[in-house]
Every structure is written in structure tokens, then in C-alpha cells.
Amino acid sequence: DAGVIQSPRHEVTEMGQEVTLRCKPISGHDYLFWYRQTMMRGLELLIYFNNNVPIDDSGMPEDRFSAKMPNASFSTLKIQPSEPRDSAVYFCASSRTNEKLFFGSGTQLSVL
Amino acid sequence: TQLLEQSPQFLSIQEGENLTVYCNSSSVFSSLQWYRQEPGEGPVLLVTVVTGGEVKKLKRLTFQFGDARKDSSLHITAAQPGDTGLYLCAGEEAAGNKLTFGGGTRVLVKP
């Protein structure tokens, strides 16, 4: 199995631009999570899906952030417009119900 | 939101020494997980503890879950440079697969 696949690995953009992060979960996993990691705040849960349906988006910082999961094999996290304080590493993770969580390698986002 | 506090934030030791990392909360979790994260990668699960008082061993790593299921510790015996990394604890709430992560302990084992 290829594991959780995230793209791009690195993204550098200017303030005000739209950013789209992509995730392909492990096949057969019914839960998908988006996390953000910074030195100051650690690893924070932004939103998670169960069977492609958003269950809890209370961690999404603002309306500038949105996430979709159109099918079981693909999810996106979009930031529009982006701001310098959004700079962080964004992780996608997936799991089966009540089983081990697998993380992707993350997307390093820098907003200048 | 249930919070998890990890201590210390940073630990630097010599190869062969022992170390202990702590994870504390004022809330009860249904289970607690420990992860290790290397630079440029996502966290990787090491162990899950479920029962209060439970002790699990993974080679030189010993994990303990507090009796009240509010705290946990990770002890590494005879640390090696390969143990270097960011250690994260994460608590699972009763409902669903949602995890809350601690701030992490960065461990550096010098040869």
C-alpha cells in the first residue's frame, strides 16, 4: 500500500492567493482527517470526515478555510485568500473505524 | 476541548542514558496513543494504551497509562541516536476517532 499521499510537498505563495492542498487516503479507510502543525500551537485538528461526510469542522480557523471530500479516494483543503499566519505544515491522515491512524508526509505551506 | 500537556518540551541526552516523557491532562480519555515524528514526515503510531494502569513495552520503550486514565508516560532505556525525534501523545475522546494531541517533546540523543 502506498500510504496516505499528499500533494504538493511544498507550496510557496503570496498573501491573498488561493491555495489548494490535496490528499489521497489509504484505500478502504473510512475516516479522513486534516491537521495543521506549527511550533507555537503543535498539531491541531482542523476537520474530519467519515464516509466522505464532514463530521466535525470546529477546528477550521476561519471562513477562509474549506475542505471537501467528493469521493472516498480524494480530499482537498482550500485556503482563500491565504495569509502569512496560515504558514504551517498541513497533514492529512486516514484510518478505519477504531483502528490505527496513518499520516501522510505533509504539505509545507509558506505564505509570503 | 480536552487539553494534553507534555513535559519536558525538549530533552537532550547522551547515548546510553535513560529518559522519561510525561503527558498529563485534567480530563479522562478512552485511550491514549504515543507517536514519534521525524523531520519532514508525519507522526507514526508507536502504541495505544486503553486500560487504567496498563503498561506496554516496545523493545527499549515502556509506556504507562495512569490509573485514572488522565496521564501517561514514555520511558526509554539506554537511548540511542535513532530514538531522536518528536514524541507526541494523543488522547481519544469517547465518541468517534477524534484525537487531541499534546504539544510534543523533542528528544535529541547524542552519540
PDB file of N, CA, C and O in Angstrom, chain A residues 53 85 105:
ATOM      1  N   VAL A  53     -18.379  12.328   4.545  1.00  0.00           N
ATOM      2  CA  VAL A  53     -19.244  13.360   5.118  1.00  0.00           C
ATOM      3  C   VAL A  53     -18.482  14.093   6.228  1.00  0.00           C
ATOM      4  O   VAL A  53     -17.921  13.450   7.118  1.00  0.00           O
ATOM      5  N   ARG A  85      -0.052  34.109   8.336  1.00  0.00           N
ATOM      6  CA  ARG A  85      -0.246  33.306   9.549  1.00  0.00           C
ATOM      7  C   ARG A  85      -0.763  31.903   9.250  1.00  0.00           C
ATOM      8  O   ARG A  85      -0.857  31.067  10.167  1.00  0.00           O
ATOM      9  N   SER A 105       2.863  12.567   4.512  1.00  0.00           N
ATOM     10  CA  SER A 105       4.132  13.246   4.794  1.00  0.00           C
ATOM     11  C   SER A 105       3.975  14.751   4.951  1.00  0.00           C
ATOM     12  O   SER A 105       4.938  15.430   5.296  1.00  0.00           O
TER      13      SER A 105
END
